[in-house]
Amino acid sequence: MVGRTDPVLITGCSSGIGRASALRLHDAGFTVYATARRTDALTDVAGRGLRTVALDVTDEQSMTQAVAAVEADAGPVGVLINNAGYGLYGPVEQVPMAEIRRQFETNFFGLVRLTQLVLPGMRQRGRGRILNVSSMGGRITLPGGAFYHASKYAVEALSDAQFGIDVVLIEPGPVKTPWNDVAAASLATADGGPTTADGPPAAAPGDPYQEYKAAVGASFGRTQAGLIGRFGSTSDDIAKVITQAVTARRPRARYLINPVAKSLVAMNRVLPARAYDSMLRRQYGLPR
């Protein structure tokens, strides 16, 4: 079990779940190190008394220096919350490999490397806890998000593979955060031309995925309004669960959050694959 004196390192604190979790854990009495690629994005957080560190989860030197700075200041990291991430959306055929690699560098490989960097200190101290912010998207796959879901499935597999330390998966459903805007923007920039190895797709006179992308794009609006929006979570809702997982004597391995996530995961588990796919097609209004 971790204590209030064990430092907490959180990635992706410039907004959304990371920011809300950093503030809530600080209010609960923890020494919190809130991180983001640029510390100027953490000015308001620092004003609340939290410690801030620059950390880019796609940069080896940045990760190494951040962990070393925490250890020099407060000792081995007691709680690591891997929260940094974003959603890359678009048809499989149209997303450039460079963007796919960036998705995995941010959502998965950075998480892996930070875990490697904090584990020696946790092992020497004989305690520690790692929370990986995954998604219901690590248990189910929704239209348009092939590479986002693949990165989250990888997070789930990694988390299940570790032993000898508390590793907790946080699996939110729809959350009202800037994540939706970033994901929708990535879908909008997917072009209709053939992909190149690293650059953006070449322009095309007609986009064969136009109707598909319109249907997927409309789904982002539904997470903010209507019935799904009503059952969606706020950043602070997720931060409350993260705080519970940090402070629990024996945390659960998974925290699946909100009714939308629970219902979709349950349907995916009990319905035959074709029936589940058909349900999604109707729900999204996808062209055949």
PDB file of C-alpha atoms in Angstrom:
ATOM      1  CA  MET A   1       0.000   0.000   0.000  1.00  0.00           C
ATOM      2  CA  VAL A   2       1.264   3.483  -0.841  1.00  0.00           C
ATOM      3  CA  GLY A   3       1.254   6.341   1.627  1.00  0.00           C
ATOM      4  CA  ARG A   4       0.671  10.085   1.470  1.00  0.00           C
ATOM      5  CA  THR A   5       4.427  10.646   1.617  1.00  0.00           C
ATOM      6  CA  ASP A   6       5.037   8.669  -1.577  1.00  0.00           C
ATOM      7  CA  PRO A   7       5.409  11.056  -4.548  1.00  0.00           C
ATOM      8  CA  VAL A   8       2.834  10.804  -7.333  1.00  0.00           C
ATOM      9  CA  LEU A   9       3.922  11.350 -10.935  1.00  0.00           C
ATOM     10  CA  ILE A  10       1.139  12.029 -13.448  1.00  0.00           C
ATOM     11  CA  THR A  11       1.529  12.485 -17.210  1.00  0.00           C
ATOM     12  CA  GLY A  12      -0.676  14.631 -19.432  1.00  0.00           C
ATOM     13  CA  CYS A  13      -1.769  17.218 -16.867  1.00  0.00           C
ATOM     14  CA  SER A  14      -2.294  20.236 -19.108  1.00  0.00           C
ATOM     15  CA  SER A  15      -6.039  19.535 -19.270  1.00  0.00           C
ATOM     16  CA  GLY A  16      -8.746  16.934 -18.822  1.00  0.00           C
ATOM     17  CA  ILE A  17      -8.353  13.838 -16.676  1.00  0.00           C
ATOM     18  CA  GLY A  18      -4.681  14.423 -15.869  1.00  0.00           C
ATOM     19  CA  ARG A  19      -5.247  17.937 -14.571  1.00  0.00           C
ATOM     20  CA  ALA A  20      -8.326  16.963 -12.542  1.00  0.00           C
ATOM     21  CA  SER A  21      -6.529  13.956 -11.027  1.00  0.00           C
ATOM     22  CA  ALA A  22      -3.462  15.982 -10.096  1.00  0.00           C
ATOM     23  CA  LEU A  23      -5.580  18.570  -8.273  1.00  0.00           C
ATOM     24  CA  ARG A  24      -7.746  15.983  -6.505  1.00  0.00           C
ATOM     25  CA  LEU A  25      -4.756  13.945  -5.292  1.00  0.00           C
ATOM     26  CA  HIS A  26      -3.034  17.130  -4.143  1.00  0.00           C
ATOM     27  CA  ASP A  27      -6.136  18.041  -2.153  1.00  0.00           C
ATOM     28  CA  ALA A  28      -6.056  14.526  -0.666  1.00  0.00           C
ATOM     29  CA  GLY A  29      -2.618  15.247   0.784  1.00  0.00           C
ATOM     30  CA  PHE A  30      -0.285  13.654  -1.753  1.00  0.00           C
ATOM     31  CA  THR A  31       2.884  15.240  -3.098  1.00  0.00           C
ATOM     32  CA  VAL A  32       1.943  15.463  -6.755  1.00  0.00           C
ATOM     33  CA  TYR A  33       4.276  16.047  -9.685  1.00  0.00           C
ATOM     34  CA  ALA A  34       2.094  17.209 -12.552  1.00  0.00           C
ATOM     35  CA  THR A  35       3.707  16.947 -15.971  1.00  0.00           C
ATOM     36  CA  ALA A  36       3.157  18.130 -19.507  1.00  0.00           C
ATOM     37  CA  ARG A  37       5.347  18.703 -22.535  1.00  0.00           C
ATOM     38  CA  ARG A  38       5.450  22.424 -21.701  1.00  0.00           C
ATOM     39  CA  THR A  39       5.400  23.633 -18.112  1.00  0.00           C
ATOM     40  CA  ASP A  40       3.724  26.893 -19.200  1.00  0.00           C
ATOM     41  CA  ALA A  41       0.593  24.770 -19.712  1.00  0.00           C
ATOM     42  CA  LEU A  42       0.720  23.993 -15.979  1.00  0.00           C
ATOM     43  CA  THR A  43       0.840  27.544 -14.626  1.00  0.00           C
ATOM     44  CA  ASP A  44      -2.582  27.358 -12.976  1.00  0.00           C
ATOM     45  CA  VAL A  45      -1.755  23.952 -11.500  1.00  0.00           C
ATOM     46  CA  ALA A  46       1.503  25.266 -10.041  1.00  0.00           C
ATOM     47  CA  GLY A  47      -0.470  28.164  -8.581  1.00  0.00           C
ATOM     48  CA  ARG A  48      -2.446  25.647  -6.546  1.00  0.00           C
ATOM     49  CA  GLY A  49       0.740  24.374  -4.907  1.00  0.00           C
ATOM     50  CA  LEU A  50       1.488  21.333  -7.062  1.00  0.00           C
ATOM     51  CA  ARG A  51       4.998  20.633  -8.303  1.00  0.00           C
ATOM     52  CA  THR A  52       5.400  20.688 -12.062  1.00  0.00           C
ATOM     53  CA  VAL A  53       7.894  18.968 -14.347  1.00  0.00           C
ATOM     54  CA  ALA A  54       8.338  19.044 -18.119  1.00  0.00           C
ATOM     55  CA  LEU A  55       7.783  15.564 -19.543  1.00  0.00           C
ATOM     56  CA  ASP A  56       7.305  14.458 -23.131  1.00  0.00           C
ATOM     57  CA  VAL A  57       6.358  10.776 -23.291  1.00  0.00           C
ATOM     58  CA  THR A  58       7.759  10.524 -26.816  1.00  0.00           C
ATOM     59  CA  ASP A  59      11.235  11.706 -25.783  1.00  0.00           C
ATOM     60  CA  GLU A  60      13.662   9.401 -23.949  1.00  0.00           C
ATOM     61  CA  GLN A  61      15.760  12.183 -22.436  1.00  0.00           C
ATOM     62  CA  SER A  62      12.689  14.049 -21.223  1.00  0.00           C
ATOM     63  CA  MET A  63      11.300  10.950 -19.483  1.00  0.00           C
ATOM     64  CA  THR A  64      14.626  10.048 -17.890  1.00  0.00           C
ATOM     65  CA  GLN A  65      15.189  13.585 -16.620  1.00  0.00           C
ATOM     66  CA  ALA A  66      11.657  13.872 -15.232  1.00  0.00           C
ATOM     67  CA  VAL A  67      11.887  10.673 -13.192  1.00  0.00           C
ATOM     68  CA  ALA A  68      15.373  11.618 -11.978  1.00  0.00           C
ATOM     69  CA  ALA A  69      14.095  15.039 -10.903  1.00  0.00           C
ATOM     70  CA  VAL A  70      11.281  13.524  -8.835  1.00  0.00           C
ATOM     71  CA  GLU A  71      13.606  10.975  -7.242  1.00  0.00           C
ATOM     72  CA  ALA A  72      16.171  13.657  -6.364  1.00  0.00           C
ATOM     73  CA  ASP A  73      13.475  15.835  -4.827  1.00  0.00           C
ATOM     74  CA  ALA A  74      11.275  13.329  -3.007  1.00  0.00           C
ATOM     75  CA  GLY A  75      12.669   9.821  -3.399  1.00  0.00           C
ATOM     76  CA  PRO A  76      11.408   6.948  -5.568  1.00  0.00           C
ATOM     77  CA  VAL A  77       8.106   7.475  -7.355  1.00  0.00           C
ATOM     78  CA  GLY A  78       5.376   5.865  -5.249  1.00  0.00           C
ATOM     79  CA  VAL A  79       2.522   6.191  -7.724  1.00  0.00           C
ATOM     80  CA  LEU A  80       2.830   6.514 -11.492  1.00  0.00           C
ATOM     81  CA  ILE A  81      -0.314   7.539 -13.351  1.00  0.00           C
ATOM     82  CA  ASN A  82       0.164   7.037 -17.087  1.00  0.00           C
ATOM     83  CA  ASN A  83      -2.495   9.365 -18.437  1.00  0.00           C
ATOM     84  CA  ALA A  84      -0.954  11.076 -21.470  1.00  0.00           C
ATOM     85  CA  GLY A  85      -2.599  10.048 -24.709  1.00  0.00           C
ATOM     86  CA  TYR A  86      -4.851  11.056 -27.573  1.00  0.00           C
ATOM     87  CA  GLY A  87      -7.155   9.494 -30.141  1.00  0.00           C
ATOM     88  CA  LEU A  88      -6.113   9.014 -33.768  1.00  0.00           C
ATOM     89  CA  TYR A  89      -9.100   8.409 -36.033  1.00  0.00           C
ATOM     90  CA  GLY A  90      -9.492   7.678 -39.716  1.00  0.00           C
ATOM     91  CA  PRO A  91      -9.977   4.809 -42.173  1.00  0.00           C
ATOM     92  CA  VAL A  92      -7.196   2.207 -41.985  1.00  0.00           C
ATOM     93  CA  GLU A  93      -6.363   2.745 -45.645  1.00  0.00           C
ATOM     94  CA  GLN A  94      -5.858   6.483 -45.274  1.00  0.00           C
ATOM     95  CA  VAL A  95      -3.890   6.992 -42.051  1.00  0.00           C
ATOM     96  CA  PRO A  96      -0.147   7.561 -42.725  1.00  0.00           C
ATOM     97  CA  MET A  97       2.301   5.237 -40.994  1.00  0.00           C
ATOM     98  CA  ALA A  98       4.026   8.223 -39.389  1.00  0.00           C
ATOM     99  CA  GLU A  99       0.783   9.095 -37.594  1.00  0.00           C
ATOM    100  CA  ILE A 100       0.252   5.475 -36.535  1.00  0.00           C
ATOM    101  CA  ARG A 101       3.758   5.355 -35.060  1.00  0.00           C
ATOM    102  CA  ARG A 102       3.159   8.649 -33.234  1.00  0.00           C
ATOM    103  CA  GLN A 103      -0.064   7.219 -31.783  1.00  0.00           C
ATOM    104  CA  PHE A 104       1.796   4.238 -30.342  1.00  0.00           C
ATOM    105  CA  GLU A 105       4.748   6.337 -29.153  1.00  0.00           C
ATOM    106  CA  THR A 106       2.375   8.496 -27.118  1.00  0.00           C
ATOM    107  CA  ASN A 107      -0.240   6.004 -25.954  1.00  0.00           C
ATOM    108  CA  PHE A 108       1.884   2.907 -25.451  1.00  0.00           C
ATOM    109  CA  PHE A 109       5.673   3.105 -25.806  1.00  0.00           C
ATOM    110  CA  GLY A 110       5.956   6.198 -23.598  1.00  0.00           C
ATOM    111  CA  LEU A 111       3.861   4.425 -20.962  1.00  0.00           C
ATOM    112  CA  VAL A 112       6.133   1.376 -21.194  1.00  0.00           C
ATOM    113  CA  ARG A 113       9.312   3.408 -20.837  1.00  0.00           C
ATOM    114  CA  LEU A 114       8.071   5.424 -17.857  1.00  0.00           C
ATOM    115  CA  THR A 115       7.036   2.190 -16.183  1.00  0.00           C
ATOM    116  CA  GLN A 116      10.540   0.812 -16.716  1.00  0.00           C
ATOM    117  CA  LEU A 117      12.065   3.977 -15.245  1.00  0.00           C
ATOM    118  CA  VAL A 118      10.048   3.963 -12.006  1.00  0.00           C
ATOM    119  CA  LEU A 119      10.078   0.209 -11.297  1.00  0.00           C
ATOM    120  CA  PRO A 120      13.632   0.034  -9.870  1.00  0.00           C
ATOM    121  CA  GLY A 121      12.740   2.582  -7.185  1.00  0.00           C
ATOM    122  CA  MET A 122       9.478   0.823  -6.374  1.00  0.00           C
ATOM    123  CA  ARG A 123      11.270  -2.522  -6.154  1.00  0.00           C
ATOM    124  CA  GLN A 124      13.947  -1.135  -3.821  1.00  0.00           C
ATOM    125  CA  ARG A 125      11.346   0.498  -1.585  1.00  0.00           C
ATOM    126  CA  GLY A 126       9.157  -2.591  -1.627  1.00  0.00           C
ATOM    127  CA  ARG A 127       5.967  -0.796  -2.601  1.00  0.00           C
ATOM    128  CA  GLY A 128       4.401   1.238  -5.366  1.00  0.00           C
ATOM    129  CA  ARG A 129       1.376   1.480  -7.608  1.00  0.00           C
ATOM    130  CA  ILE A 130       0.920   2.088 -11.329  1.00  0.00           C
ATOM    131  CA  LEU A 131      -2.329   3.336 -12.820  1.00  0.00           C
ATOM    132  CA  ASN A 132      -2.681   3.095 -16.582  1.00  0.00           C
ATOM    133  CA  VAL A 133      -5.431   5.261 -18.007  1.00  0.00           C
ATOM    134  CA  SER A 134      -6.815   3.046 -20.717  1.00  0.00           C
ATOM    135  CA  SER A 135     -10.386   3.280 -21.994  1.00  0.00           C
ATOM    136  CA  MET A 136     -13.446   1.213 -22.677  1.00  0.00           C
ATOM    137  CA  GLY A 137     -11.699   1.334 -26.059  1.00  0.00           C
ATOM    138  CA  GLY A 138      -9.167  -1.146 -24.673  1.00  0.00           C
ATOM    139  CA  ARG A 139     -11.966  -3.691 -24.338  1.00  0.00           C
ATOM    140  CA  ILE A 140     -14.080  -2.906 -27.421  1.00  0.00           C
ATOM    141  CA  THR A 141     -13.386  -1.410 -30.856  1.00  0.00           C
ATOM    142  CA  LEU A 142     -15.544   1.351 -32.326  1.00  0.00           C
ATOM    143  CA  PRO A 143     -15.681   2.524 -35.951  1.00  0.00           C
ATOM    144  CA  GLY A 144     -12.920   4.824 -37.140  1.00  0.00           C
ATOM    145  CA  GLY A 145     -10.514   4.292 -34.265  1.00  0.00           C
ATOM    146  CA  ALA A 146      -8.507   1.243 -35.342  1.00  0.00           C
ATOM    147  CA  PHE A 147      -5.121   2.555 -34.259  1.00  0.00           C
ATOM    148  CA  TYR A 148      -6.344   4.276 -31.102  1.00  0.00           C
ATOM    149  CA  HIS A 149      -8.019   1.045 -30.005  1.00  0.00           C
ATOM    150  CA  ALA A 150      -4.960  -1.010 -30.943  1.00  0.00           C
ATOM    151  CA  SER A 151      -2.802   1.190 -28.692  1.00  0.00           C
ATOM    152  CA  LYS A 152      -5.253   0.806 -25.796  1.00  0.00           C
ATOM    153  CA  TYR A 153      -5.523  -2.962 -26.274  1.00  0.00           C
ATOM    154  CA  ALA A 154      -1.725  -2.993 -25.965  1.00  0.00           C
ATOM    155  CA  VAL A 155      -1.945  -1.041 -22.688  1.00  0.00           C
ATOM    156  CA  GLU A 156      -4.418  -3.611 -21.346  1.00  0.00           C
ATOM    157  CA  ALA A 157      -2.171  -6.540 -22.300  1.00  0.00           C
ATOM    158  CA  LEU A 158       0.894  -4.936 -20.729  1.00  0.00           C
ATOM    159  CA  SER A 159      -0.992  -4.175 -17.524  1.00  0.00           C
ATOM    160  CA  ASP A 160      -2.193  -7.766 -17.204  1.00  0.00           C
ATOM    161  CA  ALA A 161       1.333  -9.084 -17.781  1.00  0.00           C
ATOM    162  CA  GLN A 162       2.910  -7.372 -14.763  1.00  0.00           C
ATOM    163  CA  PHE A 163       3.063  -8.970 -11.333  1.00  0.00           C
ATOM    164  CA  GLY A 164       4.484  -8.250  -7.881  1.00  0.00           C
ATOM    165  CA  ILE A 165       3.048  -4.714  -7.824  1.00  0.00           C
ATOM    166  CA  ASP A 166      -0.395  -3.139  -7.975  1.00  0.00           C
ATOM    167  CA  VAL A 167      -1.167  -2.279 -11.600  1.00  0.00           C
ATOM    168  CA  VAL A 168      -4.588  -0.709 -12.122  1.00  0.00           C
ATOM    169  CA  LEU A 169      -6.438  -0.068 -15.369  1.00  0.00           C
ATOM    170  CA  ILE A 170      -8.711   2.964 -15.523  1.00  0.00           C
ATOM    171  CA  GLU A 171     -11.263   2.420 -18.311  1.00  0.00           C
ATOM    172  CA  PRO A 172     -13.501   5.451 -18.893  1.00  0.00           C
ATOM    173  CA  GLY A 173     -16.377   5.527 -21.332  1.00  0.00           C
ATOM    174  CA  PRO A 174     -17.285   8.835 -23.032  1.00  0.00           C
ATOM    175  CA  VAL A 175     -15.718  11.790 -21.198  1.00  0.00           C
ATOM    176  CA  LYS A 176     -16.311  15.465 -21.872  1.00  0.00           C
ATOM    177  CA  THR A 177     -12.710  16.550 -22.450  1.00  0.00           C
ATOM    178  CA  PRO A 178     -10.605  18.054 -25.277  1.00  0.00           C
ATOM    179  CA  TRP A 179      -9.855  14.424 -26.301  1.00  0.00           C
ATOM    180  CA  ASN A 180     -13.004  14.449 -28.442  1.00  0.00           C
ATOM    181  CA  ASP A 181     -11.906  17.549 -30.354  1.00  0.00           C
ATOM    182  CA  VAL A 182      -8.460  16.085 -31.084  1.00  0.00           C
ATOM    183  CA  ALA A 183      -9.933  12.780 -32.267  1.00  0.00           C
ATOM    184  CA  ALA A 184     -12.512  14.513 -34.453  1.00  0.00           C
ATOM    185  CA  ALA A 185      -9.793  16.728 -35.966  1.00  0.00           C
ATOM    186  CA  SER A 186      -7.670  13.708 -36.874  1.00  0.00           C
ATOM    187  CA  LEU A 187     -10.650  12.178 -38.651  1.00  0.00           C
ATOM    188  CA  ALA A 188     -11.276  15.400 -40.555  1.00  0.00           C
ATOM    189  CA  THR A 189      -7.696  15.565 -41.838  1.00  0.00           C
ATOM    190  CA  ALA A 190      -7.662  11.986 -43.156  1.00  0.00           C
ATOM    191  CA  ASP A 191      -7.509  12.427 -46.929  1.00  0.00           C
ATOM    192  CA  GLY A 192      -9.152  10.442 -49.685  1.00  0.00           C
ATOM    193  CA  GLY A 193      -5.939   9.643 -51.548  1.00  0.00           C
ATOM    194  CA  PRO A 194      -3.603   6.671 -51.246  1.00  0.00           C
ATOM    195  CA  THR A 195      -1.303   6.716 -48.226  1.00  0.00           C
ATOM    196  CA  THR A 196       2.423   7.297 -48.484  1.00  0.00           C
ATOM    197  CA  ALA A 197       5.006   5.714 -46.185  1.00  0.00           C
ATOM    198  CA  ASP A 198       5.399   8.698 -43.876  1.00  0.00           C
ATOM    199  CA  GLY A 199       3.702  11.777 -45.247  1.00  0.00           C
ATOM    200  CA  PRO A 200       0.058  12.755 -45.564  1.00  0.00           C
ATOM    201  CA  PRO A 201      -2.050  11.012 -48.195  1.00  0.00           C
ATOM    202  CA  ALA A 202      -1.985  12.422 -51.682  1.00  0.00           C
ATOM    203  CA  ALA A 203      -5.010  14.413 -52.761  1.00  0.00           C
ATOM    204  CA  ALA A 204      -7.770  12.494 -54.513  1.00  0.00           C
ATOM    205  CA  PRO A 205     -10.644  13.678 -56.713  1.00  0.00           C
ATOM    206  CA  GLY A 206     -13.162  11.681 -54.669  1.00  0.00           C
ATOM    207  CA  ASP A 207     -13.001  10.218 -51.183  1.00  0.00           C
ATOM    208  CA  PRO A 208     -14.406   6.678 -51.053  1.00  0.00           C
ATOM    209  CA  TYR A 209     -14.735   7.004 -47.274  1.00  0.00           C
ATOM    210  CA  GLN A 210     -16.654  10.283 -47.260  1.00  0.00           C
ATOM    211  CA  GLU A 211     -19.906   8.794 -45.916  1.00  0.00           C
ATOM    212  CA  TYR A 212     -18.067   6.615 -43.432  1.00  0.00           C
ATOM    213  CA  LYS A 213     -16.126   9.552 -41.992  1.00  0.00           C
ATOM    214  CA  ALA A 214     -19.263  11.673 -41.802  1.00  0.00           C
ATOM    215  CA  ALA A 215     -20.992   8.940 -39.781  1.00  0.00           C
ATOM    216  CA  VAL A 216     -18.033   8.502 -37.442  1.00  0.00           C
ATOM    217  CA  GLY A 217     -17.639  12.269 -37.085  1.00  0.00           C
ATOM    218  CA  ALA A 218     -21.256  12.618 -36.028  1.00  0.00           C
ATOM    219  CA  SER A 219     -20.585  10.172 -33.184  1.00  0.00           C
ATOM    220  CA  PHE A 220     -18.241  12.667 -31.529  1.00  0.00           C
ATOM    221  CA  GLY A 221     -21.067  15.169 -31.314  1.00  0.00           C
ATOM    222  CA  ARG A 222     -23.282  12.569 -29.639  1.00  0.00           C
ATOM    223  CA  THR A 223     -20.758  12.121 -26.825  1.00  0.00           C
ATOM    224  CA  GLN A 224     -21.343  15.752 -25.866  1.00  0.00           C
ATOM    225  CA  ALA A 225     -25.127  15.899 -26.239  1.00  0.00           C
ATOM    226  CA  GLY A 226     -28.231  13.744 -26.260  1.00  0.00           C
ATOM    227  CA  LEU A 227     -28.635  10.488 -24.370  1.00  0.00           C
ATOM    228  CA  ILE A 228     -24.967   9.460 -24.563  1.00  0.00           C
ATOM    229  CA  GLY A 229     -23.879  12.916 -23.442  1.00  0.00           C
ATOM    230  CA  ARG A 230     -26.213  12.679 -20.465  1.00  0.00           C
ATOM    231  CA  PHE A 231     -24.536   9.467 -19.334  1.00  0.00           C
ATOM    232  CA  GLY A 232     -21.017  10.644 -20.116  1.00  0.00           C
ATOM    233  CA  SER A 233     -18.456  11.480 -17.466  1.00  0.00           C
ATOM    234  CA  THR A 234     -16.586  14.657 -16.597  1.00  0.00           C
ATOM    235  CA  SER A 235     -12.850  14.799 -15.965  1.00  0.00           C
ATOM    236  CA  ASP A 236     -13.540  15.114 -12.265  1.00  0.00           C
ATOM    237  CA  ASP A 237     -15.694  11.971 -12.306  1.00  0.00           C
ATOM    238  CA  ILE A 238     -12.688  10.028 -13.583  1.00  0.00           C
ATOM    239  CA  ALA A 239     -10.356  11.821 -11.143  1.00  0.00           C
ATOM    240  CA  LYS A 240     -12.526  10.618  -8.247  1.00  0.00           C
ATOM    241  CA  VAL A 241     -12.121   7.017  -9.374  1.00  0.00           C
ATOM    242  CA  ILE A 242      -8.368   7.478  -9.847  1.00  0.00           C
ATOM    243  CA  THR A 243      -8.099   8.857  -6.308  1.00  0.00           C
ATOM    244  CA  GLN A 244     -10.033   5.851  -4.984  1.00  0.00           C
ATOM    245  CA  ALA A 245      -7.676   3.507  -6.821  1.00  0.00           C
ATOM    246  CA  VAL A 246      -4.616   5.288  -5.424  1.00  0.00           C
ATOM    247  CA  THR A 247      -5.853   5.322  -1.822  1.00  0.00           C
ATOM    248  CA  ALA A 248      -7.495   1.859  -1.699  1.00  0.00           C
ATOM    249  CA  ARG A 249      -5.715  -0.721   0.412  1.00  0.00           C
ATOM    250  CA  ARG A 250      -6.372  -3.340  -2.267  1.00  0.00           C
ATOM    251  CA  PRO A 251      -7.428  -1.653  -5.517  1.00  0.00           C
ATOM    252  CA  ARG A 252      -9.334  -3.484  -8.213  1.00  0.00           C
ATOM    253  CA  ALA A 253      -7.401  -4.498 -11.307  1.00  0.00           C
ATOM    254  CA  ARG A 254      -9.903  -2.649 -13.530  1.00  0.00           C
ATOM    255  CA  TYR A 255     -12.234   0.286 -13.049  1.00  0.00           C
ATOM    256  CA  LEU A 256     -14.725   0.389 -15.925  1.00  0.00           C
ATOM    257  CA  ILE A 257     -16.419   3.761 -15.624  1.00  0.00           C
ATOM    258  CA  ASN A 258     -19.906   4.967 -16.561  1.00  0.00           C
ATOM    259  CA  PRO A 259     -23.027   3.218 -17.909  1.00  0.00           C
ATOM    260  CA  VAL A 260     -22.129   3.615 -21.590  1.00  0.00           C
ATOM    261  CA  ALA A 261     -18.830   1.791 -21.125  1.00  0.00           C
ATOM    262  CA  LYS A 262     -20.373  -0.958 -19.017  1.00  0.00           C
ATOM    263  CA  SER A 263     -23.234  -1.591 -21.447  1.00  0.00           C
ATOM    264  CA  LEU A 264     -21.020  -1.693 -24.563  1.00  0.00           C
ATOM    265  CA  VAL A 265     -18.448  -3.973 -22.956  1.00  0.00           C
ATOM    266  CA  ALA A 266     -21.235  -6.272 -21.743  1.00  0.00           C
ATOM    267  CA  MET A 267     -22.835  -6.414 -25.195  1.00  0.00           C
ATOM    268  CA  ASN A 268     -19.489  -7.173 -26.808  1.00  0.00           C
ATOM    269  CA  ARG A 269     -19.009 -10.017 -24.363  1.00  0.00           C
ATOM    270  CA  VAL A 270     -22.405 -11.686 -24.806  1.00  0.00           C
ATOM    271  CA  LEU A 271     -23.351 -10.979 -28.425  1.00  0.00           C
ATOM    272  CA  PRO A 272     -21.954 -13.000 -31.335  1.00  0.00           C
ATOM    273  CA  ALA A 273     -19.395 -10.974 -33.284  1.00  0.00           C
ATOM    274  CA  ARG A 274     -21.643 -10.476 -36.315  1.00  0.00           C
ATOM    275  CA  ALA A 275     -24.563  -9.358 -34.157  1.00  0.00           C
ATOM    276  CA  TYR A 276     -22.362  -6.867 -32.307  1.00  0.00           C
ATOM    277  CA  ASP A 277     -20.985  -5.495 -35.584  1.00  0.00           C
ATOM    278  CA  SER A 278     -24.514  -5.143 -36.943  1.00  0.00           C
ATOM    279  CA  MET A 279     -25.584  -3.250 -33.842  1.00  0.00           C
ATOM    280  CA  LEU A 280     -22.676  -0.807 -34.218  1.00  0.00           C
ATOM    281  CA  ARG A 281     -23.402  -0.333 -37.911  1.00  0.00           C
ATOM    282  CA  ARG A 282     -26.984   0.660 -37.139  1.00  0.00           C
ATOM    283  CA  GLN A 283     -25.995   2.834 -34.189  1.00  0.00           C
ATOM    284  CA  TYR A 284     -23.470   4.773 -36.274  1.00  0.00           C
ATOM    285  CA  GLY A 285     -25.514   4.786 -39.471  1.00  0.00           C
ATOM    286  CA  LEU A 286     -22.554   3.383 -41.371  1.00  0.00           C
ATOM    287  CA  PRO A 287     -22.795   2.795 -45.105  1.00  0.00           C
ATOM    288  CA  ARG A 288     -22.514  -0.843 -46.197  1.00  0.00           C
TER     289      ARG A 288
END
